[in-house]
Every structure is written in structure tokens, then in C-alpha cells.
Amino acid sequence: MKIPSFCVVLPMYNERPNAAPCIQKLTAFLQKIPTRTAIIAVDDGSVDGTLAELRGLESAIPNLIIEARSQNGGYGAANRTGFAAALREGFDYAVVMDGDGTQDPTYIEGFVAPMQAGTDLIKATRYARGGRVLGVDQRRYLVSWVGNRLARIALRSNLTDYTNGFRAIRSSLLSRLETHETGFVVLLEEIRVARRLRATFAEVPYTLTVRDNRVSASKFSYSWRVYFNYLKYLLLW
């Protein structure tokens, strides 16, 4: 069965040290996939030279599409910029990965069968059988695990990982998926909107590895404001 065309959207903010290694590794993987692919790197107003690093890769990687935002708008805004480019370029699916290289591109292979089946939204999961988390400190792991369990109960859904950004979205859904959140809570908003649109879901297991904060810092903040933003989507569902 033919593999649907897809692009990989990489939201990036101050990822200069990671930009080239991440994109080069992804490019090597995509070259083996027998379908039309591209990388859409979204620079979200970086101030560390990430955009210049991306521009330096353009001549060597012809399927690299760079979307530059003039100001930092947040993870949700960067996703929407990438999705608009995916729709403009006519891809069947948009796969979203982190721009720090901590997500191994080989896990995209697990997305192929659900994409061939026409699934609307496919989530990589750390918490179903076959999924793992390596190198994350115990407090953060516990907060994430408990939060996702609560989400599963509150939303009465079979999904196991709501806060993971590694996912694939079918363009026919993407064109109707209107979100407004600017931060990482857009991941919950996205599922909320998709369910209202009667989207179909699937999950594929993967292993999350932790980034090296000595190279670049995580953009996710464990704060009460973040917890509140997540909680409101569980309470207002």
C-alpha cells in the first residue's frame, strides 16, 4: 500500500546547537522512505542564531522548508505556522517532532500503518506497552504520568499520552483544526477540538530520551500557571 506523503514540522526556539544535527539525522532517515517528504523548520523568533544555522543548511537539503517568525510566539503558535506550510505544500500528513533531536526519527516508521489506514491524529506514547522514558528525573516523570492518567480519566479516552508533542495529523483534519493556545497546552486543546470534529485516533509506542541542558535548555516550564492551563482543559471538557 502506498505511503501517504508527509512533512516533519520542527518548531524551534533557540536551538542553534541542535538544529543541524537534528535536521541532518532526520534527512538521512527520510531519504529511505518511498514517498514525498519534507522538513518544515519553524524558527520561532530565536535570538541565538538558530535561523542563520537553518539558512546554512538550505543548499545541501533541498526538501528543507524554513518558516521564520519575527517574534517568539510560543509552541502553539509555531505549530500553527508549520501546519499552514504543510497545507500550502499539499502534504497528506504533518508529523510534529521536537527540534532538539531527542526524538529518534526511526519511530516515524510506526506512524506509517495508521497513516495508510487514514487515521486522523496519531500520537506517539511513552505510557502504553512498548513506550518508555529514559533519563528523566523522577519528579518530572511522576508529574507527567499522573497528569496523563488524570487526563485519560477526565476525558474518557483511550489515549495514554496527551502531553507528548510527537504526533501526526492528517491534512483533512488539520484544515479544520482551529486552535488558539500559544503554549504547550495547545496539545490538549488540539485533542479537544479533534474529538469535537469526530476525528479518529491511534497511538504508537516510543522511547523518550532527555535533552542535554548543557547544550540548550528545555522550553517547557513546570509551574503552577502551566498546571492551571492544563487543568482547565480537563475541567471544561
mmCIF file of C-alpha atoms in Angstrom:
data_model
loop_
_atom_site.group_PDB
_atom_site.id
_atom_site.type_symbol
_atom_site.label_atom_id
_atom_site.label_comp_id
_atom_site.label_asym_id
_atom_site.label_seq_id
_atom_site.Cartn_x
_atom_site.Cartn_y
_atom_site.Cartn_z
ATOM 1 C CA MET A 1 0.000 0.000 0.000
ATOM 2 C CA LYS A 2 1.254 3.451 -0.893
ATOM 3 C CA ILE A 3 2.640 5.553 1.952
ATOM 4 C CA PRO A 4 0.885 8.953 2.203
ATOM 5 C CA SER A 5 3.098 11.974 1.660
ATOM 6 C CA PHE A 6 4.137 13.767 4.824
ATOM 7 C CA CYS A 7 6.296 16.554 6.147
ATOM 8 C CA VAL A 8 8.003 16.788 9.523
ATOM 9 C CA VAL A 9 7.323 20.057 11.340
ATOM 10 C CA LEU A 10 10.101 21.131 13.721
ATOM 11 C CA PRO A 11 9.185 24.069 15.998
ATOM 12 C CA MET A 12 12.474 25.658 17.094
ATOM 13 C CA TYR A 13 13.305 28.369 19.577
ATOM 14 C CA ASN A 14 16.973 28.980 20.451
ATOM 15 C CA GLU A 15 18.072 25.567 19.197
ATOM 16 C CA ARG A 16 21.219 26.625 17.310
ATOM 17 C CA PRO A 17 23.459 23.802 18.660
ATOM 18 C CA ASN A 18 20.800 21.190 17.913
ATOM 19 C CA ALA A 19 19.442 22.464 14.589
ATOM 20 C CA ALA A 20 21.957 20.958 12.171
ATOM 21 C CA PRO A 21 22.375 17.551 13.906
ATOM 22 C CA CYS A 22 18.606 17.171 14.258
ATOM 23 C CA ILE A 23 17.844 18.024 10.629
ATOM 24 C CA GLN A 24 20.739 16.017 9.204
ATOM 25 C CA LYS A 25 19.680 12.897 11.116
ATOM 26 C CA LEU A 26 16.076 13.393 10.041
ATOM 27 C CA THR A 27 17.119 13.922 6.412
ATOM 28 C CA ALA A 28 19.099 10.664 6.378
ATOM 29 C CA PHE A 29 16.033 8.805 7.635
ATOM 30 C CA LEU A 30 13.540 10.436 5.253
ATOM 31 C CA GLN A 31 15.687 9.575 2.229
ATOM 32 C CA LYS A 32 14.818 5.913 2.853
ATOM 33 C CA ILE A 33 11.049 6.482 2.836
ATOM 34 C CA PRO A 34 9.426 5.800 -0.583
ATOM 35 C CA THR A 35 7.066 8.766 -0.615
ATOM 36 C CA ARG A 36 7.188 12.543 -0.934
ATOM 37 C CA THR A 37 8.576 14.099 2.264
ATOM 38 C CA ALA A 38 9.944 17.398 3.523
ATOM 39 C CA ILE A 39 11.164 19.054 6.698
ATOM 40 C CA ILE A 40 9.442 22.274 7.764
ATOM 41 C CA ALA A 41 11.642 24.011 10.318
ATOM 42 C CA VAL A 42 9.840 26.825 12.120
ATOM 43 C CA ASP A 43 12.157 29.336 13.755
ATOM 44 C CA ASP A 44 10.034 30.956 16.446
ATOM 45 C CA GLY A 45 11.874 34.260 16.777
ATOM 46 C CA SER A 46 15.121 32.758 18.077
ATOM 47 C CA VAL A 47 17.807 35.151 19.307
ATOM 48 C CA ASP A 48 20.754 32.714 19.358
ATOM 49 C CA GLY A 49 21.403 32.355 15.626
ATOM 50 C CA THR A 50 19.097 29.361 15.001
ATOM 51 C CA LEU A 51 17.686 30.931 11.835
ATOM 52 C CA ALA A 52 21.158 31.528 10.380
ATOM 53 C CA GLU A 53 22.045 27.915 11.166
ATOM 54 C CA LEU A 54 18.938 26.772 9.295
ATOM 55 C CA ARG A 55 19.692 29.009 6.313
ATOM 56 C CA GLY A 56 23.125 27.421 6.108
ATOM 57 C CA LEU A 57 21.523 24.015 5.532
ATOM 58 C CA GLU A 58 19.212 25.031 2.673
ATOM 59 C CA SER A 59 21.610 24.435 -0.221
ATOM 60 C CA ALA A 60 22.533 20.934 0.959
ATOM 61 C CA ILE A 61 18.998 19.832 1.870
ATOM 62 C CA PRO A 62 16.583 20.687 -0.971
ATOM 63 C CA ASN A 63 13.481 19.424 0.859
ATOM 64 C CA LEU A 64 14.102 21.733 3.841
ATOM 65 C CA ILE A 65 11.437 24.428 4.113
ATOM 66 C CA ILE A 66 12.175 27.242 6.560
ATOM 67 C CA GLU A 67 9.407 29.291 8.131
ATOM 68 C CA ALA A 68 10.722 32.281 10.106
ATOM 69 C CA ARG A 69 8.607 34.041 12.711
ATOM 70 C CA SER A 70 9.759 37.564 13.567
ATOM 71 C CA GLN A 71 8.905 37.207 17.262
ATOM 72 C CA ASN A 72 8.679 34.353 19.714
ATOM 73 C CA GLY A 73 5.016 33.350 19.837
ATOM 74 C CA GLY A 74 5.259 30.075 21.739
ATOM 75 C CA TYR A 75 4.975 26.392 20.914
ATOM 76 C CA GLY A 76 1.337 26.552 19.855
ATOM 77 C CA ALA A 77 1.895 29.481 17.511
ATOM 78 C CA ALA A 78 4.954 27.816 15.958
ATOM 79 C CA ASN A 79 2.903 24.656 15.359
ATOM 80 C CA ARG A 80 0.215 26.628 13.540
ATOM 81 C CA THR A 81 2.843 28.260 11.326
ATOM 82 C CA GLY A 82 4.202 24.824 10.450
ATOM 83 C CA PHE A 83 0.728 23.427 9.795
ATOM 84 C CA ALA A 84 -0.097 26.300 7.449
ATOM 85 C CA ALA A 85 3.052 25.493 5.468
ATOM 86 C CA ALA A 86 2.165 21.778 5.393
ATOM 87 C CA LEU A 87 -1.257 22.563 3.948
ATOM 88 C CA ARG A 88 0.223 25.038 1.477
ATOM 89 C CA GLU A 89 2.689 22.405 0.239
ATOM 90 C CA GLY A 90 -0.066 19.816 -0.181
ATOM 91 C CA PHE A 91 1.136 17.031 2.115
ATOM 92 C CA ASP A 92 -1.239 14.298 3.261
ATOM 93 C CA TYR A 93 0.086 14.408 6.830
ATOM 94 C CA ALA A 94 2.092 16.685 9.083
ATOM 95 C CA VAL A 95 4.313 14.904 11.603
ATOM 96 C CA VAL A 96 5.451 17.079 14.509
ATOM 97 C CA MET A 97 8.716 16.408 16.343
ATOM 98 C CA ASP A 98 10.811 18.339 18.832
ATOM 99 C CA GLY A 99 13.598 20.408 17.324
ATOM 100 C CA ASP A 100 16.220 19.313 19.865
ATOM 101 C CA GLY A 101 16.892 15.889 18.389
ATOM 102 C CA THR A 102 15.700 13.884 21.407
ATOM 103 C CA GLN A 103 13.078 12.021 19.365
ATOM 104 C CA ASP A 104 14.557 9.349 17.121
ATOM 105 C CA PRO A 105 13.236 9.665 13.532
ATOM 106 C CA THR A 106 13.059 5.877 13.201
ATOM 107 C CA TYR A 107 9.910 5.968 15.345
ATOM 108 C CA ILE A 108 8.163 7.569 12.364
ATOM 109 C CA GLU A 109 8.043 4.050 10.909
ATOM 110 C CA GLY A 110 5.380 3.257 13.492
ATOM 111 C CA PHE A 111 3.184 6.029 12.096
ATOM 112 C CA VAL A 112 3.110 4.569 8.574
ATOM 113 C CA ALA A 113 0.425 1.894 9.090
ATOM 114 C CA PRO A 114 -2.042 4.271 10.839
ATOM 115 C CA MET A 115 -1.405 6.858 8.105
ATOM 116 C CA GLN A 116 -2.110 4.258 5.416
ATOM 117 C CA ALA A 117 -5.350 3.462 7.263
ATOM 118 C CA GLY A 118 -6.352 7.138 7.104
ATOM 119 C CA THR A 119 -6.227 7.801 10.861
ATOM 120 C CA ASP A 120 -6.760 11.499 11.582
ATOM 121 C CA LEU A 121 -4.490 12.001 14.592
ATOM 122 C CA ILE A 122 -1.673 9.645 15.601
ATOM 123 C CA LYS A 123 0.143 10.170 18.900
ATOM 124 C CA ALA A 124 3.470 8.711 19.975
ATOM 125 C CA THR A 125 3.086 7.440 23.512
ATOM 126 C CA ARG A 126 5.507 6.949 26.381
ATOM 127 C CA TYR A 127 2.933 5.222 28.573
ATOM 128 C CA ALA A 128 1.447 2.346 26.565
ATOM 129 C CA ARG A 129 3.070 -1.064 26.163
ATOM 130 C CA GLY A 130 6.386 -0.652 24.365
ATOM 131 C CA GLY A 131 6.796 3.015 25.351
ATOM 132 C CA ARG A 132 9.456 4.196 27.792
ATOM 133 C CA VAL A 133 11.054 7.268 29.344
ATOM 134 C CA LEU A 134 14.827 7.319 29.823
ATOM 135 C CA GLY A 135 16.917 9.825 31.763
ATOM 136 C CA VAL A 136 14.038 11.993 33.042
ATOM 137 C CA ASP A 137 14.229 12.823 36.747
ATOM 138 C CA GLN A 138 11.693 11.083 38.970
ATOM 139 C CA ARG A 139 9.683 14.210 39.878
ATOM 140 C CA ARG A 140 9.084 15.220 36.283
ATOM 141 C CA TYR A 141 8.243 11.671 35.293
ATOM 142 C CA LEU A 142 5.731 11.385 38.137
ATOM 143 C CA VAL A 143 4.079 14.728 37.319
ATOM 144 C CA SER A 144 3.765 13.738 33.662
ATOM 145 C CA TRP A 145 2.486 10.230 34.384
ATOM 146 C CA VAL A 146 -0.119 11.407 36.914
ATOM 147 C CA GLY A 147 -1.222 14.257 34.641
ATOM 148 C CA ASN A 148 -1.752 11.950 31.704
ATOM 149 C CA ARG A 149 -3.650 9.424 33.850
ATOM 150 C CA LEU A 150 -5.945 12.186 35.078
ATOM 151 C CA ALA A 151 -6.472 13.369 31.515
ATOM 152 C CA ARG A 152 -7.418 9.865 30.427
ATOM 153 C CA ILE A 153 -9.971 9.567 33.225
ATOM 154 C CA ALA A 154 -11.408 13.067 32.826
ATOM 155 C CA LEU A 155 -11.630 12.871 29.046
ATOM 156 C CA ARG A 156 -12.888 9.287 28.993
ATOM 157 C CA SER A 157 -10.490 8.499 26.196
ATOM 158 C CA ASN A 158 -8.324 5.509 25.352
ATOM 159 C CA LEU A 159 -5.311 7.682 24.625
ATOM 160 C CA THR A 160 -2.458 7.274 27.114
ATOM 161 C CA ASP A 161 -0.222 10.262 26.298
ATOM 162 C CA TYR A 162 -1.849 13.682 25.942
ATOM 163 C CA THR A 163 1.132 15.948 26.615
ATOM 164 C CA ASN A 164 3.588 14.486 24.120
ATOM 165 C CA GLY A 165 4.143 16.644 21.050
ATOM 166 C CA PHE A 166 5.377 13.830 18.784
ATOM 167 C CA ARG A 167 2.336 13.209 16.584
ATOM 168 C CA ALA A 168 0.972 13.070 13.042
ATOM 169 C CA ILE A 169 -2.141 14.895 11.845
ATOM 170 C CA ARG A 170 -3.979 14.243 8.611
ATOM 171 C CA SER A 171 -4.344 17.312 6.416
ATOM 172 C CA SER A 172 -8.088 16.878 6.049
ATOM 173 C CA LEU A 173 -8.340 17.307 9.833
ATOM 174 C CA LEU A 174 -5.601 19.917 10.007
ATOM 175 C CA SER A 175 -7.517 22.257 7.715
ATOM 176 C CA ARG A 176 -10.399 22.292 10.242
ATOM 177 C CA LEU A 177 -8.351 22.128 13.457
ATOM 178 C CA GLU A 178 -8.671 25.640 14.837
ATOM 179 C CA THR A 179 -6.609 26.213 17.985
ATOM 180 C CA HIS A 180 -5.669 29.361 19.889
ATOM 181 C CA GLU A 181 -3.344 28.405 22.743
ATOM 182 C CA THR A 182 0.237 29.635 22.384
ATOM 183 C CA GLY A 183 1.966 27.320 24.857
ATOM 184 C CA PHE A 184 2.321 23.556 25.210
ATOM 185 C CA VAL A 185 -1.270 23.273 26.453
ATOM 186 C CA VAL A 186 -2.213 23.507 22.773
ATOM 187 C CA LEU A 187 -1.712 19.723 22.784
ATOM 188 C CA LEU A 188 -4.784 19.287 24.989
ATOM 189 C CA GLU A 189 -6.731 21.925 23.091
ATOM 190 C CA GLU A 190 -5.915 20.072 19.881
ATOM 191 C CA ILE A 191 -7.346 16.791 21.147
ATOM 192 C CA ARG A 192 -10.411 18.580 22.463
ATOM 193 C CA VAL A 193 -11.120 20.172 19.089
ATOM 194 C CA ALA A 194 -10.316 16.966 17.192
ATOM 195 C CA ARG A 195 -12.792 14.959 19.263
ATOM 196 C CA ARG A 196 -15.498 17.527 18.581
ATOM 197 C CA LEU A 197 -14.747 17.054 14.893
ATOM 198 C CA ARG A 198 -15.187 13.282 15.342
ATOM 199 C CA ALA A 199 -11.584 12.578 14.416
ATOM 200 C CA THR A 200 -10.109 9.082 14.595
ATOM 201 C CA PHE A 201 -7.110 8.423 16.863
ATOM 202 C CA ALA A 202 -4.250 5.950 17.159
ATOM 203 C CA GLU A 203 -1.112 5.644 19.266
ATOM 204 C CA VAL A 204 2.351 4.230 18.579
ATOM 205 C CA PRO A 205 4.868 3.461 21.358
ATOM 206 C CA TYR A 206 8.205 5.208 21.516
ATOM 207 C CA THR A 207 11.040 5.894 23.939
ATOM 208 C CA LEU A 208 11.634 9.455 25.138
ATOM 209 C CA THR A 209 15.204 10.424 25.965
ATOM 210 C CA VAL A 210 16.095 13.568 27.881
ATOM 211 C CA ARG A 211 17.859 16.513 26.263
ATOM 212 C CA ASP A 212 21.271 17.724 27.406
ATOM 213 C CA ASN A 213 20.531 21.079 29.066
ATOM 214 C CA ARG A 214 24.196 21.994 28.796
ATOM 215 C CA VAL A 215 23.641 22.308 25.040
ATOM 216 C CA SER A 216 20.229 24.020 25.088
ATOM 217 C CA ALA A 217 17.578 24.401 27.768
ATOM 218 C CA SER A 218 14.121 22.877 27.670
ATOM 219 C CA LYS A 219 11.374 25.324 26.750
ATOM 220 C CA PHE A 220 8.804 23.583 28.958
ATOM 221 C CA SER A 221 8.286 25.094 32.400
ATOM 222 C CA TYR A 222 6.895 23.139 35.370
ATOM 223 C CA SER A 223 4.977 25.942 37.066
ATOM 224 C CA TRP A 224 1.602 26.454 38.724
ATOM 225 C CA ARG A 225 0.489 28.555 35.761
ATOM 226 C CA VAL A 226 1.250 25.680 33.416
ATOM 227 C CA TYR A 227 -0.590 23.224 35.679
ATOM 228 C CA PHE A 228 -3.624 25.538 35.767
ATOM 229 C CA ASN A 229 -3.700 25.861 31.990
ATOM 230 C CA TYR A 230 -3.679 22.086 31.614
ATOM 231 C CA LEU A 231 -6.260 21.627 34.349
ATOM 232 C CA LYS A 232 -8.775 23.975 32.741
ATOM 233 C CA TYR A 233 -8.989 21.709 29.710
ATOM 234 C CA LEU A 234 -9.778 18.745 31.921
ATOM 235 C CA LEU A 235 -12.431 20.634 33.885
ATOM 236 C CA LEU A 236 -14.039 22.377 30.919
ATOM 237 C CA TRP A 237 -14.164 19.361 28.605
#
